[in-house]
Amino acid sequence: MTGTRRRTLPPQLIAALALGLVAQVGQVVLLRELLMVYYGSEFSIGVILASWMAWVGIGSRLGGAHAWRVRRPAVFLGLSAAAVVVLLPATILVARLLRGLFAVLPGEHLSLPATVWSSVLVMAPVCLVLGAYFVVLSRLWREELRSGDAAAGDAEAGGSEAGGAVAAASRTYVFEGAGNAAGGVLFSLVLVHVLSSFQVAVLVGLMLPVAAVLLLRGTGRATDGPESGSHDRLAGESESATGSVARSRWAAPRPGLARAWLLAGLLMGGLLALLALIPVDDLAYRLQWRAFAPDQELVETRQSKYGVISVARRGGQYSFFQSGHLAFATGGAEEVDYELEESAAAVLAHFAMVQHRAPRRVLLIGGGMSGVLREVARHPVESIDYVELDRVLVEAALDYVPRTTREVLESPRVQLVTMDGRRFVRSAPGPYDIVIVDVPDPATAVLNRFYTLEFFQAVDRLLEPDGVLVTGIGATADLRSRPVANRNATLFHTLDRVFDHVVAVGDRFAYFFASNGPGQVSVDPMLLRQRYAERGIDARGFSEGYFFTLIQDAPVRRLNWVLRHHGRAADDHLSPPRSPPLFPGSVQEQAAEADTLPPVVASHFINSDLRPVGYYYSLVLWHSLTRPGQDRLFDWFLNVRPAWLLPPVGLALALQLVLRSLARRPRRRHDAAFGVRAAILTTGFSIMALQLAVLFSFQSVYGFVYEMVGLILALFMAGLALGAWLTHKLVRDTSDRRALAAVQLLVALYAGAAALGLPLAAGAGSDAVTFVLFSALTFGGGVLNGAGFPLAVGCCIRLGSTADRATGTVYGNELLGACAGALVAGVVVAPVLGVVACCLMAGILNAAAFALIMLGRSSSWSAVTEEAVT
């Protein structure tokens, strides 16, 4: 009588889960670290993701080409796991020291070329190891499946060598995706709140060595050596289960004492490393700070789900940074004297408050801790709702801000709300008499959300009929610089789409006042002075004379003339603003004549959530100020048109027709190979472009993806694992090119649905509905991406590749395609043409891939099959 055999989880499954978890958490940690180095600019998200995927793809391809040389795969995986444990925290350290390698001033953005090559170099070591790890693990699983077939006649591997290879690659892919999903959830919900980046890297990285120990215990096979490569061509060779594969010396019926000690040593070493890394993390931040602001002393850092909060001191002034961005500055708790920033806060607060005749309810978004809240509270208002994104930032500031600011926060008139300002505006009860938006310039897509058409429309719904919106942005005298004229004119025209009356005042900083109430906003210094005096305010750091200093008639006329006229010609975004006439009309006269002017070029001068040109102009402005000449590259990007995609697509189709005609000759299969390889690249490219489109759209609604990026990626990877598993289970012939073509068509249809669905999701009134729609789009993209992987591997094997080479080629090319998609979509298409254009680009490419596969001759594919069999 045969006893029942207890089923345990295969060690290869555990290793694949660990690989996915480590890769996902490592990617998110490095993304957060590098976003701080690059000041949170979203175009750097595309660069960082592209660098990660490019190196993992290269590592995978190298692994596929040389996996047959590895004599003992389990030992190789163990050494690779140990390397990851060292390389991941080392990469974090290099990332923190990165700005010190460049000759950049504090606050200066790195140029686009410097961002690209620095990200590429930082990512290389750990990503190469992870890419090769995937391929070797897949090989190990394939050998175990063959061992099971020979010993027990197991048909699950597919009944053939090629089927076993596809099964092993699919399983590795599926469980790596499941590990990715688990890593994203674990990081977002737990790790980011309790551990530093170094501690997260070591704790998660140790999972790979633990899995490697299990592989050494549970793997009963090892190849004989390089000669086995000649037996690994699964298209036409087969091996004896007892001849070419020998039992590993590591095989044992139960865990040995040495392995138990090894596991215990790993766990103990990990615990000690977690404790030892606490001072290392602090030291790394202090070294990083020398590059960020060498003239300031780093007082403390705090971890937040939105980023790293840094408090720096220079003399009696304290500055507060969030992920490298200056959030605000204050004169300190001693309140010895008004610093420059507090004087600017007083000017903004009082200049804003007198734009309304009798304000009662005020909404302040940002800026309160710098002094704006304290100055607003000096006016006789009934209530002030103060919205700040990060509670950790507010708590950090309370130890350093003046006593008067802390007292105002405790006033019954003031309600402090810690949440995203955009989301608060969507749900706030209102109405308000004045809404003051004091956030930094739109140097990132996150900040740009407070300068878009959708945001202004939401604020308009919150305001009383004669309510006033006050915002501002950096400027130059008469906006003589093209980049600053583009950005500021975009803000003016976007406000003008929503409000009947828009005026701007200022030289180095432009204040924008907007209202639908006639006669409410004013640039008459006498009127504003009168309103201020009637309220009996005695404000330290501000006097009635400021109104006459800030509002000088001739500069105000010139500024508003440039803002109103720039952006009405097709090439204005590429040309300096026209000089105003010698004697422009008054602001009221200019507004009255606006209807006689040509319409605004909306594609370049209306800033929206789904087409964030304001953010893009800010990037151009920073490069023009800090890297003269390099802004020309961004100018070239502004010339990009959707029609540019058609020539390369047409060329690819023409080339396939030529290859199809050559396929009539015996033993020619280039048309089949071309179609399959094109499908692999376009799937990676398109899915990444779609995911970035979803990411940008999600960010426009929810704000800081810094908090949610782990969960977003987890959803995608969960869909990817499900898609690969469904294909493995439901498709009997994974080498059927028609199935691969069907996936390309589905991706094209999905892209079209996303182009329609993203605007609807972004405009949904309910946060819950919006989140469900974005989640569905993210998950669906993952399912389609995963579904194509087993099919592509099967087709490559049918074309004559070895199992290892096919796995490495498909995994690597898919990631290289995703790399290109991240760069093109994240740097150019999304900010310039909009997220809908990303979706349409993806749809066209995958429709072309579908056509390329179907244009391959059926007879050529049959010949490939016959050649593989013989």
mmCIF file of N, CA and C in Angstrom, residues 15-28 52 130 134 172-188 709-721 811 815:
data_model
loop_
_atom_site.group_PDB
_atom_site.id
_atom_site.type_symbol
_atom_site.label_atom_id
_atom_site.label_comp_id
_atom_site.label_asym_id
_atom_site.label_seq_id
_atom_site.Cartn_x
_atom_site.Cartn_y
_atom_site.Cartn_z
ATOM 1 N N ALA A 15 10.847 31.231 -4.234
ATOM 2 C CA ALA A 15 11.905 32.094 -4.770
ATOM 3 C C ALA A 15 11.339 33.120 -5.743
ATOM 4 N N ALA A 16 10.359 32.712 -6.577
ATOM 5 C CA ALA A 16 9.748 33.655 -7.519
ATOM 6 C C ALA A 16 8.970 34.732 -6.778
ATOM 7 N N LEU A 17 8.229 34.339 -5.731
ATOM 8 C CA LEU A 17 7.520 35.327 -4.921
ATOM 9 C C LEU A 17 8.506 36.309 -4.281
ATOM 10 N N ALA A 18 9.597 35.771 -3.740
ATOM 11 C CA ALA A 18 10.599 36.632 -3.110
ATOM 12 C C ALA A 18 11.226 37.578 -4.123
ATOM 13 N N LEU A 19 11.508 37.067 -5.323
ATOM 14 C CA LEU A 19 12.079 37.921 -6.368
ATOM 15 C C LEU A 19 11.144 39.078 -6.690
ATOM 16 N N GLY A 20 9.846 38.772 -6.876
ATOM 17 C CA GLY A 20 8.893 39.832 -7.182
ATOM 18 C C GLY A 20 8.778 40.848 -6.065
ATOM 19 N N LEU A 21 8.734 40.357 -4.822
ATOM 20 C CA LEU A 21 8.596 41.261 -3.684
ATOM 21 C C LEU A 21 9.806 42.171 -3.558
ATOM 22 N N VAL A 22 11.001 41.593 -3.680
ATOM 23 C CA VAL A 22 12.223 42.394 -3.575
ATOM 24 C C VAL A 22 12.309 43.403 -4.721
ATOM 25 N N ALA A 23 11.986 42.950 -5.932
ATOM 26 C CA ALA A 23 12.066 43.853 -7.077
ATOM 27 C C ALA A 23 11.091 45.015 -6.942
ATOM 28 N N GLN A 24 9.865 44.721 -6.499
ATOM 29 C CA GLN A 24 8.865 45.777 -6.396
ATOM 30 C C GLN A 24 9.213 46.790 -5.312
ATOM 31 N N VAL A 25 9.541 46.290 -4.134
ATOM 32 C CA VAL A 25 9.882 47.201 -3.039
ATOM 33 C C VAL A 25 11.154 47.979 -3.377
ATOM 34 N N GLY A 26 12.144 47.301 -3.955
ATOM 35 C CA GLY A 26 13.368 47.995 -4.340
ATOM 36 C C GLY A 26 13.106 49.086 -5.351
ATOM 37 N N GLN A 27 12.234 48.804 -6.324
ATOM 38 C CA GLN A 27 11.918 49.811 -7.333
ATOM 39 C C GLN A 27 11.241 51.024 -6.712
ATOM 40 N N VAL A 28 10.274 50.799 -5.825
ATOM 41 C CA VAL A 28 9.552 51.916 -5.214
ATOM 42 C C VAL A 28 10.472 52.727 -4.307
ATOM 43 N N TRP A 52 15.296 51.508 -14.773
ATOM 44 C CA TRP A 52 15.092 50.235 -14.074
ATOM 45 C C TRP A 52 14.792 49.121 -15.068
ATOM 46 N N LEU A 130 18.990 41.247 -10.878
ATOM 47 C CA LEU A 130 17.591 40.814 -10.818
ATOM 48 C C LEU A 130 17.120 40.244 -12.157
ATOM 49 N N PHE A 134 15.925 36.115 -12.763
ATOM 50 C CA PHE A 134 14.650 35.625 -13.300
ATOM 51 C C PHE A 134 14.861 34.473 -14.275
ATOM 52 N N THR A 172 7.201 31.153 -13.347
ATOM 53 C CA THR A 172 8.113 32.146 -12.777
ATOM 54 C C THR A 172 7.540 33.548 -12.939
ATOM 55 N N TYR A 173 7.005 33.817 -14.105
ATOM 56 C CA TYR A 173 6.430 35.127 -14.411
ATOM 57 C C TYR A 173 5.211 35.400 -13.536
ATOM 58 N N VAL A 174 4.338 34.389 -13.388
ATOM 59 C CA VAL A 174 3.115 34.551 -12.605
ATOM 60 C C VAL A 174 3.447 34.840 -11.147
ATOM 61 N N PHE A 175 4.316 34.020 -10.553
ATOM 62 C CA PHE A 175 4.568 34.186 -9.128
ATOM 63 C C PHE A 175 5.479 35.377 -8.843
ATOM 64 N N GLU A 176 6.310 35.744 -9.810
ATOM 65 C CA GLU A 176 7.037 37.000 -9.630
ATOM 66 C C GLU A 176 6.054 38.159 -9.612
ATOM 67 N N GLY A 177 5.056 38.124 -10.516
ATOM 68 C CA GLY A 177 4.029 39.168 -10.510
ATOM 69 C C GLY A 177 3.245 39.196 -9.213
ATOM 70 N N ALA A 178 2.923 38.017 -8.675
ATOM 71 C CA ALA A 178 2.232 37.970 -7.384
ATOM 72 C C ALA A 178 3.112 38.563 -6.279
ATOM 73 N N GLY A 179 4.401 38.273 -6.322
ATOM 74 C CA GLY A 179 5.316 38.875 -5.354
ATOM 75 C C GLY A 179 5.400 40.385 -5.523
ATOM 76 N N ASN A 180 5.386 40.849 -6.775
ATOM 77 C CA ASN A 180 5.348 42.286 -7.029
ATOM 78 C C ASN A 180 4.144 42.934 -6.362
ATOM 79 N N ALA A 181 2.979 42.316 -6.561
ATOM 80 C CA ALA A 181 1.757 42.869 -5.984
ATOM 81 C C ALA A 181 1.834 42.899 -4.456
ATOM 82 N N ALA A 182 2.297 41.797 -3.872
ATOM 83 C CA ALA A 182 2.422 41.743 -2.413
ATOM 84 C C ALA A 182 3.410 42.791 -1.912
ATOM 85 N N GLY A 183 4.510 42.980 -2.640
ATOM 86 C CA GLY A 183 5.499 43.982 -2.233
ATOM 87 C C GLY A 183 4.947 45.387 -2.253
ATOM 88 N N GLY A 184 4.157 45.707 -3.295
ATOM 89 C CA GLY A 184 3.568 47.042 -3.365
ATOM 90 C C GLY A 184 2.635 47.321 -2.203
ATOM 91 N N VAL A 185 1.794 46.345 -1.857
ATOM 92 C CA VAL A 185 0.863 46.511 -0.737
ATOM 93 C C VAL A 185 1.625 46.602 0.588
ATOM 94 N N LEU A 186 2.587 45.708 0.779
ATOM 95 C CA LEU A 186 3.360 45.683 2.017
ATOM 96 C C LEU A 186 4.087 47.003 2.238
ATOM 97 N N PHE A 187 4.682 47.527 1.184
ATOM 98 C CA PHE A 187 5.433 48.769 1.338
ATOM 99 C C PHE A 187 4.504 49.932 1.652
ATOM 100 N N SER A 188 3.394 50.058 0.903
ATOM 101 C CA SER A 188 2.511 51.217 1.048
ATOM 102 C C SER A 188 1.776 51.229 2.377
ATOM 103 N N VAL A 709 2.038 55.109 -4.939
ATOM 104 C CA VAL A 709 2.691 54.456 -6.063
ATOM 105 C C VAL A 709 2.852 52.961 -5.829
ATOM 106 N N GLY A 710 3.101 52.546 -4.591
ATOM 107 C CA GLY A 710 3.229 51.122 -4.301
ATOM 108 C C GLY A 710 1.947 50.365 -4.571
ATOM 109 N N LEU A 711 0.801 50.935 -4.153
ATOM 110 C CA LEU A 711 -0.481 50.271 -4.376
ATOM 111 C C LEU A 711 -0.847 50.255 -5.858
ATOM 112 N N ILE A 712 -0.537 51.335 -6.568
ATOM 113 C CA ILE A 712 -0.837 51.382 -7.996
ATOM 114 C C ILE A 712 -0.058 50.300 -8.733
ATOM 115 N N LEU A 713 1.236 50.207 -8.439
ATOM 116 C CA LEU A 713 2.045 49.184 -9.077
ATOM 117 C C LEU A 713 1.618 47.786 -8.641
ATOM 118 N N ALA A 714 1.160 47.640 -7.397
ATOM 119 C CA ALA A 714 0.693 46.337 -6.921
ATOM 120 C C ALA A 714 -0.529 45.878 -7.708
ATOM 121 N N LEU A 715 -1.437 46.786 -7.982
ATOM 122 C CA LEU A 715 -2.616 46.444 -8.785
ATOM 123 C C LEU A 715 -2.205 45.972 -10.171
ATOM 124 N N PHE A 716 -1.271 46.695 -10.775
ATOM 125 C CA PHE A 716 -0.825 46.323 -12.109
ATOM 126 C C PHE A 716 -0.175 44.939 -12.102
ATOM 127 N N MET A 717 0.688 44.688 -11.135
ATOM 128 C CA MET A 717 1.388 43.412 -11.099
ATOM 129 C C MET A 717 0.454 42.260 -10.750
ATOM 130 N N ALA A 718 -0.569 42.519 -9.943
ATOM 131 C CA ALA A 718 -1.559 41.476 -9.677
ATOM 132 C C ALA A 718 -2.292 41.103 -10.962
ATOM 133 N N GLY A 719 -2.638 42.108 -11.764
ATOM 134 C CA GLY A 719 -3.257 41.822 -13.054
ATOM 135 C C GLY A 719 -2.319 41.077 -13.977
ATOM 136 N N LEU A 720 -1.047 41.445 -13.956
ATOM 137 C CA LEU A 720 -0.056 40.765 -14.783
ATOM 138 C C LEU A 720 0.038 39.279 -14.428
ATOM 139 N N ALA A 721 0.085 38.973 -13.129
ATOM 140 C CA ALA A 721 0.159 37.570 -12.699
ATOM 141 C C ALA A 721 -1.087 36.806 -13.129
ATOM 142 N N TYR A 811 11.317 38.365 -21.877
ATOM 143 C CA TYR A 811 11.295 39.187 -20.660
ATOM 144 C C TYR A 811 12.114 40.464 -20.864
ATOM 145 N N LEU A 815 10.698 44.443 -21.367
ATOM 146 C CA LEU A 815 11.132 45.516 -20.480
ATOM 147 C C LEU A 815 11.825 46.646 -21.244
#
